Amino acid sequence: MNRNELARALRQAGVADVLYEIPGVHEPRTRSDVHYFLRREPGSWVVGVSERAEEDFARRFPTEDEACRYLFGLLDPSTRPPRPPDAAERVAEVLGHSQEIQREAWEQFGRGRRERERPPGEG
């Protein structure tokens, strides 16, 4: 597999453009704050992660094919286990239940208020 084949395979797999960069082949105008990259360096191919312009080199490979296959394995959604919900998904879930949460909160508030207002000795 070469870089062009990799870019094509990632598009076909539905991987978001902003999640990876392949210089000379796939350079999106906007990128995620965290994205993968594949590039050639003297004597090797490098697959790494860029987070807010700070690069972390994940692996070096002797051939383009190995590097491309490795990056495809990292990004292809069919090869990854389901991930736990992130904060934005949890917020959306909570907001989806906001009326129920608010109703329960008012009920708890009412119970607490009634308990405080009871005359001493009533149980």
mmCIF file of N, CA and C in Angstrom:
data_model
loop_
_atom_site.group_PDB
_atom_site.id
_atom_site.type_symbol
_atom_site.label_atom_id
_atom_site.label_comp_id
_atom_site.label_asym_id
_atom_site.label_seq_id
_atom_site.Cartn_x
_atom_site.Cartn_y
_atom_site.Cartn_z
ATOM 1 N N MET A 1 0.862 -1.172 0.000
ATOM 2 C CA MET A 1 0.000 0.000 0.000
ATOM 3 C C MET A 1 0.908 1.234 0.000
ATOM 4 N N ASN A 2 0.549 2.221 -0.823
ATOM 5 C CA ASN A 2 1.294 3.471 -0.801
ATOM 6 C C ASN A 2 0.397 4.587 -0.258
ATOM 7 N N ARG A 3 0.948 5.808 -0.168
ATOM 8 C CA ARG A 3 0.204 6.922 0.434
ATOM 9 C C ARG A 3 -1.095 7.236 -0.295
ATOM 10 N N ASN A 4 -1.069 7.188 -1.627
ATOM 11 C CA ASN A 4 -2.289 7.465 -2.393
ATOM 12 C C ASN A 4 -3.356 6.404 -2.134
ATOM 13 N N GLU A 5 -2.937 5.144 -2.103
ATOM 14 C CA GLU A 5 -3.880 4.061 -1.811
ATOM 15 C C GLU A 5 -4.418 4.178 -0.386
ATOM 16 N N LEU A 6 -3.562 4.576 0.532
ATOM 17 C CA LEU A 6 -3.991 4.771 1.914
ATOM 18 C C LEU A 6 -5.061 5.857 2.000
ATOM 19 N N ALA A 7 -4.816 7.003 1.374
ATOM 20 C CA ALA A 7 -5.784 8.106 1.415
ATOM 21 C C ALA A 7 -7.122 7.656 0.830
ATOM 22 N N ARG A 8 -7.072 6.929 -0.261
ATOM 23 C CA ARG A 8 -8.293 6.421 -0.892
ATOM 24 C C ARG A 8 -9.020 5.446 0.040
ATOM 25 N N ALA A 9 -8.278 4.528 0.669
ATOM 26 C CA ALA A 9 -8.876 3.540 1.571
ATOM 27 C C ALA A 9 -9.497 4.219 2.800
ATOM 28 N N LEU A 10 -8.847 5.256 3.315
ATOM 29 C CA LEU A 10 -9.390 5.964 4.475
ATOM 30 C C LEU A 10 -10.680 6.701 4.114
ATOM 31 N N ARG A 11 -10.708 7.299 2.917
ATOM 32 C CA ARG A 11 -11.952 7.960 2.458
ATOM 33 C C ARG A 11 -13.073 6.940 2.341
ATOM 34 N N GLN A 12 -12.771 5.790 1.732
ATOM 35 C CA GLN A 12 -13.786 4.752 1.553
ATOM 36 C C GLN A 12 -14.263 4.188 2.892
ATOM 37 N N ALA A 13 -13.396 4.185 3.896
ATOM 38 C CA ALA A 13 -13.763 3.683 5.226
ATOM 39 C C ALA A 13 -14.548 4.724 6.016
ATOM 40 N N GLY A 14 -14.641 5.936 5.480
ATOM 41 C CA GLY A 14 -15.408 6.981 6.163
ATOM 42 C C GLY A 14 -14.650 7.698 7.260
ATOM 43 N N VAL A 15 -13.326 7.644 7.233
ATOM 44 C CA VAL A 15 -12.522 8.331 8.243
ATOM 45 C C VAL A 15 -12.561 9.836 7.954
ATOM 46 N N ALA A 16 -12.852 10.623 8.964
ATOM 47 C CA ALA A 16 -12.956 12.074 8.810
ATOM 48 C C ALA A 16 -11.631 12.666 8.336
ATOM 49 N N ASP A 17 -11.708 13.554 7.354
ATOM 50 C CA ASP A 17 -10.515 14.194 6.785
ATOM 51 C C ASP A 17 -9.641 14.877 7.821
ATOM 52 N N VAL A 18 -10.243 15.437 8.853
ATOM 53 C CA VAL A 18 -9.490 16.217 9.833
ATOM 54 C C VAL A 18 -8.655 15.350 10.774
ATOM 55 N N LEU A 19 -8.806 14.034 10.702
ATOM 56 C CA LEU A 19 -8.118 13.158 11.638
ATOM 57 C C LEU A 19 -6.736 12.700 11.180
ATOM 58 N N TYR A 20 -6.356 13.034 9.947
ATOM 59 C CA TYR A 20 -5.049 12.584 9.480
ATOM 60 C C TYR A 20 -4.490 13.526 8.423
ATOM 61 N N GLU A 21 -3.162 13.480 8.315
ATOM 62 C CA GLU A 21 -2.443 14.284 7.330
ATOM 63 C C GLU A 21 -1.368 13.413 6.688
ATOM 64 N N ILE A 22 -1.336 13.465 5.365
ATOM 65 C CA ILE A 22 -0.307 12.759 4.609
ATOM 66 C C ILE A 22 0.288 13.795 3.656
ATOM 67 N N PRO A 23 1.418 14.412 4.018
ATOM 68 C CA PRO A 23 1.982 15.484 3.199
ATOM 69 C C PRO A 23 2.112 15.090 1.733
ATOM 70 N N GLY A 24 1.636 15.999 0.877
ATOM 71 C CA GLY A 24 1.688 15.793 -0.558
ATOM 72 C C GLY A 24 0.533 14.987 -1.115
ATOM 73 N N VAL A 25 -0.237 14.349 -0.230
ATOM 74 C CA VAL A 25 -1.342 13.501 -0.677
ATOM 75 C C VAL A 25 -2.662 13.943 -0.058
ATOM 76 N N HIS A 26 -2.647 14.154 1.235
ATOM 77 C CA HIS A 26 -3.875 14.547 1.952
ATOM 78 C C HIS A 26 -3.494 15.579 3.012
ATOM 79 N N GLU A 27 -3.747 16.838 2.706
ATOM 80 C CA GLU A 27 -3.443 17.928 3.624
ATOM 81 C C GLU A 27 -4.700 18.782 3.802
ATOM 82 N N PRO A 28 -5.573 18.400 4.737
ATOM 83 C CA PRO A 28 -6.821 19.135 4.910
ATOM 84 C C PRO A 28 -6.565 20.571 5.355
ATOM 85 N N ARG A 29 -7.458 21.481 4.925
ATOM 86 C CA ARG A 29 -7.322 22.895 5.315
ATOM 87 C C ARG A 29 -7.451 23.062 6.815
ATOM 88 N N THR A 30 -8.355 22.312 7.416
ATOM 89 C CA THR A 30 -8.488 22.341 8.872
ATOM 90 C C THR A 30 -8.232 20.945 9.396
ATOM 91 N N ARG A 31 -7.635 20.900 10.571
ATOM 92 C CA ARG A 31 -7.331 19.618 11.200
ATOM 93 C C ARG A 31 -7.871 19.635 12.615
ATOM 94 N N SER A 32 -8.107 18.460 13.140
ATOM 95 C CA SER A 32 -8.474 18.320 14.539
ATOM 96 C C SER A 32 -7.267 18.747 15.375
ATOM 97 N N ASP A 33 -7.508 19.186 16.611
ATOM 98 C CA ASP A 33 -6.388 19.527 17.494
ATOM 99 C C ASP A 33 -5.456 18.337 17.675
ATOM 100 N N VAL A 34 -6.022 17.150 17.563
ATOM 101 C CA VAL A 34 -5.235 15.921 17.637
ATOM 102 C C VAL A 34 -5.471 15.156 16.351
ATOM 103 N N HIS A 35 -4.404 14.919 15.602
ATOM 104 C CA HIS A 35 -4.552 14.149 14.366
ATOM 105 C C HIS A 35 -3.288 13.330 14.106
ATOM 106 N N TYR A 36 -3.460 12.280 13.322
ATOM 107 C CA TYR A 36 -2.341 11.423 12.943
ATOM 108 C C TYR A 36 -1.653 11.986 11.709
ATOM 109 N N PHE A 37 -0.390 11.621 11.561
ATOM 110 C CA PHE A 37 0.326 11.995 10.342
ATOM 111 C C PHE A 37 1.197 10.833 9.889
ATOM 112 N N LEU A 38 1.476 10.831 8.601
ATOM 113 C CA LEU A 38 2.389 9.866 7.991
ATOM 114 C C LEU A 38 3.337 10.685 7.137
ATOM 115 N N ARG A 39 4.639 10.488 7.318
ATOM 116 C CA ARG A 39 5.580 11.217 6.470
ATOM 117 C C ARG A 39 6.877 10.440 6.311
ATOM 118 N N ARG A 40 7.547 10.789 5.235
ATOM 119 C CA ARG A 40 8.837 10.174 4.932
ATOM 120 C C ARG A 40 9.936 10.982 5.606
ATOM 121 N N GLU A 41 10.853 10.267 6.214
ATOM 122 C CA GLU A 41 12.057 10.874 6.774
ATOM 123 C C GLU A 41 13.239 10.081 6.229
ATOM 124 N N PRO A 42 14.412 10.611 6.287
ATOM 125 C CA PRO A 42 15.563 9.872 5.749
ATOM 126 C C PRO A 42 15.671 8.467 6.351
ATOM 127 N N GLY A 43 15.540 7.487 5.492
ATOM 128 C CA GLY A 43 15.702 6.092 5.895
ATOM 129 C C GLY A 43 14.493 5.445 6.547
ATOM 130 N N SER A 44 13.393 6.173 6.692
ATOM 131 C CA SER A 44 12.221 5.553 7.324
ATOM 132 C C SER A 44 10.943 6.314 7.000
ATOM 133 N N TRP A 45 9.843 5.692 7.374
ATOM 134 C CA TRP A 45 8.516 6.302 7.298
ATOM 135 C C TRP A 45 8.028 6.431 8.726
ATOM 136 N N VAL A 46 7.441 7.568 9.057
ATOM 137 C CA VAL A 46 7.032 7.838 10.425
ATOM 138 C C VAL A 46 5.523 8.019 10.500
ATOM 139 N N VAL A 47 4.904 7.341 11.457
ATOM 140 C CA VAL A 47 3.494 7.543 11.782
ATOM 141 C C VAL A 47 3.489 8.101 13.197
ATOM 142 N N GLY A 48 2.803 9.235 13.366
ATOM 143 C CA GLY A 48 2.773 9.849 14.682
ATOM 144 C C GLY A 48 1.477 10.579 14.924
ATOM 145 N N VAL A 49 1.446 11.244 16.063
ATOM 146 C CA VAL A 49 0.276 12.017 16.465
ATOM 147 C C VAL A 49 0.717 13.449 16.694
ATOM 148 N N SER A 50 -0.051 14.381 16.160
ATOM 149 C CA SER A 50 0.192 15.795 16.398
ATOM 150 C C SER A 50 -0.937 16.310 17.284
ATOM 151 N N GLU A 51 -0.565 16.865 18.432
ATOM 152 C CA GLU A 51 -1.549 17.423 19.346
ATOM 153 C C GLU A 51 -1.192 18.876 19.586
ATOM 154 N N ARG A 52 -2.039 19.765 19.049
ATOM 155 C CA ARG A 52 -1.823 21.212 19.157
ATOM 156 C C ARG A 52 -0.402 21.575 18.728
ATOM 157 N N ALA A 53 -0.020 21.065 17.585
ATOM 158 C CA ALA A 53 1.269 21.333 16.933
ATOM 159 C C ALA A 53 2.467 20.692 17.636
ATOM 160 N N GLU A 54 2.244 19.917 18.674
ATOM 161 C CA GLU A 54 3.319 19.159 19.317
ATOM 162 C C GLU A 54 3.260 17.740 18.769
ATOM 163 N N GLU A 55 4.361 17.285 18.172
ATOM 164 C CA GLU A 55 4.356 15.964 17.556
ATOM 165 C C GLU A 55 4.904 14.900 18.487
ATOM 166 N N ASP A 56 4.252 13.759 18.463
ATOM 167 C CA ASP A 56 4.689 12.592 19.208
ATOM 168 C C ASP A 56 4.842 11.472 18.182
ATOM 169 N N PHE A 57 6.032 10.913 18.088
ATOM 170 C CA PHE A 57 6.277 9.873 17.095
ATOM 171 C C PHE A 57 5.859 8.532 17.663
ATOM 172 N N ALA A 58 4.863 7.950 17.043
ATOM 173 C CA ALA A 58 4.348 6.668 17.511
ATOM 174 C C ALA A 58 5.259 5.526 17.060
ATOM 175 N N ARG A 59 5.547 5.487 15.742
ATOM 176 C CA ARG A 59 6.341 4.378 15.211
ATOM 177 C C ARG A 59 7.095 4.795 13.959
ATOM 178 N N ARG A 60 8.210 4.138 13.748
ATOM 179 C CA ARG A 60 8.996 4.289 12.518
ATOM 180 C C ARG A 60 8.973 2.948 11.785
ATOM 181 N N PHE A 61 8.933 3.040 10.450
ATOM 182 C CA PHE A 61 8.861 1.833 9.625
ATOM 183 C C PHE A 61 9.886 1.930 8.512
ATOM 184 N N PRO A 62 10.432 0.781 8.104
ATOM 185 C CA PRO A 62 11.410 0.806 7.016
ATOM 186 C C PRO A 62 10.774 1.011 5.639
ATOM 187 N N THR A 63 9.477 0.657 5.504
ATOM 188 C CA THR A 63 8.840 0.778 4.189
ATOM 189 C C THR A 63 7.558 1.593 4.264
ATOM 190 N N GLU A 64 7.209 2.180 3.135
ATOM 191 C CA GLU A 64 5.968 2.937 3.019
ATOM 192 C C GLU A 64 4.763 2.021 3.245
ATOM 193 N N ASP A 65 4.819 0.827 2.708
ATOM 194 C CA ASP A 65 3.721 -0.124 2.846
ATOM 195 C C ASP A 65 3.415 -0.413 4.317
ATOM 196 N N GLU A 66 4.442 -0.699 5.107
ATOM 197 C CA GLU A 66 4.228 -0.999 6.528
ATOM 198 C C GLU A 66 3.632 0.200 7.260
ATOM 199 N N ALA A 67 4.141 1.375 6.985
ATOM 200 C CA ALA A 67 3.642 2.585 7.641
ATOM 201 C C ALA A 67 2.188 2.848 7.263
ATOM 202 N N CYS A 68 1.868 2.690 5.987
ATOM 203 C CA CYS A 68 0.501 2.923 5.523
ATOM 204 C C CYS A 68 -0.466 1.929 6.154
ATOM 205 N N ARG A 69 -0.084 0.670 6.193
ATOM 206 C CA ARG A 69 -0.951 -0.350 6.783
ATOM 207 C C ARG A 69 -1.163 -0.100 8.278
ATOM 208 N N TYR A 70 -0.107 0.337 8.964
ATOM 209 C CA TYR A 70 -0.220 0.635 10.386
ATOM 210 C C TYR A 70 -1.195 1.800 10.617
ATOM 211 N N LEU A 71 -1.032 2.891 9.854
ATOM 212 C CA LEU A 71 -1.919 4.035 10.020
ATOM 213 C C LEU A 71 -3.360 3.670 9.673
ATOM 214 N N PHE A 72 -3.551 2.882 8.629
ATOM 215 C CA PHE A 72 -4.905 2.455 8.282
ATOM 216 C C PHE A 72 -5.530 1.671 9.439
ATOM 217 N N GLY A 73 -4.751 0.784 10.050
ATOM 218 C CA GLY A 73 -5.250 0.013 11.189
ATOM 219 C C GLY A 73 -5.637 0.891 12.372
ATOM 220 N N LEU A 74 -4.912 2.000 12.562
ATOM 221 C CA LEU A 74 -5.243 2.925 13.651
ATOM 222 C C LEU A 74 -6.537 3.688 13.381
ATOM 223 N N LEU A 75 -6.778 4.031 12.117
ATOM 224 C CA LEU A 75 -7.888 4.923 11.781
ATOM 225 C C LEU A 75 -9.147 4.236 11.273
ATOM 226 N N ASP A 76 -9.034 3.031 10.782
ATOM 227 C CA ASP A 76 -10.200 2.348 10.211
ATOM 228 C C ASP A 76 -11.194 2.017 11.313
ATOM 229 N N PRO A 77 -12.422 2.569 11.233
ATOM 230 C CA PRO A 77 -13.386 2.334 12.309
ATOM 231 C C PRO A 77 -13.761 0.864 12.505
ATOM 232 N N SER A 78 -13.629 0.046 11.488
ATOM 233 C CA SER A 78 -14.012 -1.362 11.626
ATOM 234 C C SER A 78 -12.984 -2.153 12.433
ATOM 235 N N THR A 79 -11.798 -1.601 12.650
ATOM 236 C CA THR A 79 -10.767 -2.327 13.386
ATOM 237 C C THR A 79 -10.647 -1.877 14.834
ATOM 238 N N ARG A 80 -11.426 -0.866 15.235
ATOM 239 C CA ARG A 80 -11.311 -0.338 16.594
ATOM 240 C C ARG A 80 -12.482 -0.797 17.456
ATOM 241 N N PRO A 81 -12.205 -1.072 18.729
ATOM 242 C CA PRO A 81 -13.317 -1.376 19.632
ATOM 243 C C PRO A 81 -14.126 -0.109 19.871
ATOM 244 N N PRO A 82 -15.387 -0.253 20.244
ATOM 245 C CA PRO A 82 -16.172 0.953 20.524
ATOM 246 C C PRO A 82 -15.533 1.734 21.662
ATOM 247 N N ARG A 83 -15.546 3.039 21.563
ATOM 248 C CA ARG A 83 -14.932 3.864 22.596
ATOM 249 C C ARG A 83 -15.996 4.317 23.586
ATOM 250 N N PRO A 84 -15.553 4.601 24.809
ATOM 251 C CA PRO A 84 -16.522 5.107 25.778
ATOM 252 C C PRO A 84 -16.978 6.497 25.360
ATOM 253 N N PRO A 85 -18.160 6.909 25.788
ATOM 254 C CA PRO A 85 -18.645 8.229 25.390
ATOM 255 C C PRO A 85 -17.726 9.321 25.912
ATOM 256 N N ASP A 86 -17.509 10.335 25.097
ATOM 257 C CA ASP A 86 -16.689 11.453 25.548
ATOM 258 C C ASP A 86 -17.573 12.468 26.271
ATOM 259 N N ALA A 87 -16.960 13.520 26.766
ATOM 260 C CA ALA A 87 -17.683 14.509 27.565
ATOM 261 C C ALA A 87 -18.833 15.128 26.784
ATOM 262 N N ALA A 88 -18.628 15.446 25.513
ATOM 263 C CA ALA A 88 -19.689 16.077 24.717
ATOM 264 C C ALA A 88 -20.889 15.143 24.564
ATOM 265 N N GLU A 89 -20.622 13.858 24.367
ATOM 266 C CA GLU A 89 -21.723 12.904 24.251
ATOM 267 C C GLU A 89 -22.469 12.772 25.573
ATOM 268 N N ARG A 90 -21.734 12.786 26.705
ATOM 269 C CA ARG A 90 -22.379 12.705 28.020
ATOM 270 C C ARG A 90 -23.243 13.939 28.267
ATOM 271 N N VAL A 91 -22.736 15.123 27.897
ATOM 272 C CA VAL A 91 -23.518 16.350 28.062
ATOM 273 C C VAL A 91 -24.789 16.265 27.230
ATOM 274 N N ALA A 92 -24.679 15.813 25.990
ATOM 275 C CA ALA A 92 -25.864 15.686 25.128
ATOM 276 C C ALA A 92 -26.855 14.695 25.727
ATOM 277 N N GLU A 93 -26.347 13.614 26.305
ATOM 278 C CA GLU A 93 -27.230 12.626 26.927
ATOM 279 C C GLU A 93 -27.958 13.237 28.122
ATOM 280 N N VAL A 94 -27.223 13.966 28.954
ATOM 281 C CA VAL A 94 -27.835 14.602 30.118
ATOM 282 C C VAL A 94 -28.869 15.630 29.687
ATOM 283 N N LEU A 95 -28.525 16.442 28.679
ATOM 284 C CA LEU A 95 -29.474 17.440 28.202
ATOM 285 C C LEU A 95 -30.727 16.788 27.637
ATOM 286 N N GLY A 96 -30.574 15.624 27.049
ATOM 287 C CA GLY A 96 -31.727 14.906 26.521
ATOM 288 C C GLY A 96 -32.679 14.457 27.615
ATOM 289 N N HIS A 97 -32.167 14.333 28.833
ATOM 290 C CA HIS A 97 -32.985 13.918 29.978
ATOM 291 C C HIS A 97 -33.197 15.069 30.951
ATOM 292 N N SER A 98 -33.003 16.289 30.518
ATOM 293 C CA SER A 98 -33.017 17.425 31.440
ATOM 294 C C SER A 98 -34.363 17.611 32.127
ATOM 295 N N GLN A 99 -35.472 17.403 31.432
ATOM 296 C CA GLN A 99 -36.780 17.579 32.072
ATOM 297 C C GLN A 99 -36.980 16.557 33.186
ATOM 298 N N GLU A 100 -36.578 15.329 32.913
ATOM 299 C CA GLU A 100 -36.697 14.283 33.937
ATOM 300 C C GLU A 100 -35.803 14.601 35.135
ATOM 301 N N ILE A 101 -34.584 15.048 34.868
ATOM 302 C CA ILE A 101 -33.649 15.396 35.941
ATOM 303 C C ILE A 101 -34.203 16.559 36.762
ATOM 304 N N GLN A 102 -34.741 17.550 36.082
ATOM 305 C CA GLN A 102 -35.302 18.707 36.778
ATOM 306 C C GLN A 102 -36.499 18.296 37.639
ATOM 307 N N ARG A 103 -37.376 17.446 37.132
ATOM 308 C CA ARG A 103 -38.533 16.974 37.889
ATOM 309 C C ARG A 103 -38.080 16.244 39.144
ATOM 310 N N GLU A 104 -37.090 15.347 39.008
ATOM 311 C CA GLU A 104 -36.590 14.611 40.166
ATOM 312 C C GLU A 104 -35.965 15.551 41.193
ATOM 313 N N ALA A 105 -35.252 16.554 40.727
ATOM 314 C CA ALA A 105 -34.632 17.517 41.638
ATOM 315 C C ALA A 105 -35.696 18.280 42.424
ATOM 316 N N TRP A 106 -36.765 18.709 41.752
ATOM 317 C CA TRP A 106 -37.841 19.422 42.436
ATOM 318 C C TRP A 106 -38.532 18.520 43.451
ATOM 319 N N GLU A 107 -38.710 17.242 43.111
ATOM 320 C CA GLU A 107 -39.314 16.308 44.054
ATOM 321 C C GLU A 107 -38.449 16.154 45.301
ATOM 322 N N GLN A 108 -37.136 16.017 45.106
ATOM 323 C CA GLN A 108 -36.221 15.896 46.246
ATOM 324 C C GLN A 108 -36.229 17.174 47.082
ATOM 325 N N PHE A 109 -36.245 18.317 46.410
ATOM 326 C CA PHE A 109 -36.305 19.598 47.104
ATOM 327 C C PHE A 109 -37.577 19.671 47.946
ATOM 328 N N GLY A 110 -38.718 19.300 47.366
ATOM 329 C CA GLY A 110 -39.991 19.338 48.077
ATOM 330 C C GLY A 110 -40.000 18.418 49.291
ATOM 331 N N ARG A 111 -39.453 17.194 49.118
ATOM 332 C CA ARG A 111 -39.382 16.259 50.254
ATOM 333 C C ARG A 111 -38.524 16.835 51.376
ATOM 334 N N GLY A 112 -37.391 17.389 51.016
ATOM 335 C CA GLY A 112 -36.494 17.977 52.017
ATOM 336 C C GLY A 112 -37.157 19.153 52.731
ATOM 337 N N ARG A 113 -37.853 19.969 52.000
ATOM 338 C CA ARG A 113 -38.526 21.133 52.582
ATOM 339 C C ARG A 113 -39.629 20.691 53.540
ATOM 340 N N ARG A 114 -40.416 19.690 53.122
ATOM 341 C CA ARG A 114 -41.491 19.198 53.986
ATOM 342 C C ARG A 114 -40.918 18.608 55.269
ATOM 343 N N GLU A 115 -39.787 17.910 55.163
ATOM 344 C CA GLU A 115 -39.160 17.329 56.349
ATOM 345 C C GLU A 115 -38.685 18.416 57.300
ATOM 346 N N ARG A 116 -38.146 19.495 56.795
ATOM 347 C CA ARG A 116 -37.662 20.590 57.643
ATOM 348 C C ARG A 116 -38.822 21.341 58.290
ATOM 349 N N GLU A 117 -39.978 21.370 57.630
ATOM 350 C CA GLU A 117 -41.116 22.124 58.139
ATOM 351 C C GLU A 117 -41.961 21.333 59.134
ATOM 352 N N ARG A 118 -41.683 20.051 59.296
ATOM 353 C CA ARG A 118 -42.468 19.231 60.243
ATOM 354 C C ARG A 118 -42.197 19.705 61.671
ATOM 355 N N PRO A 119 -43.259 19.731 62.454
ATOM 356 C CA PRO A 119 -43.065 20.067 63.876
ATOM 357 C C PRO A 119 -42.217 19.005 64.557
ATOM 358 N N PRO A 120 -41.450 19.393 65.557
ATOM 359 C CA PRO A 120 -40.625 18.416 66.281
ATOM 360 C C PRO A 120 -41.492 17.284 66.838
ATOM 361 N N GLY A 121 -40.968 16.086 66.788
ATOM 362 C CA GLY A 121 -41.688 14.945 67.313
ATOM 363 C C GLY A 121 -42.513 14.187 66.299
ATOM 364 N N GLU A 122 -42.771 14.791 65.128
ATOM 365 C CA GLU A 122 -43.486 14.057 64.075
ATOM 366 C C GLU A 122 -42.470 13.280 63.263
ATOM 367 N N GLY A 123 -42.784 12.062 62.885
ATOM 368 C CA GLY A 123 -41.835 11.228 62.190
ATOM 369 C C GLY A 123 -42.187 10.983 60.837
#
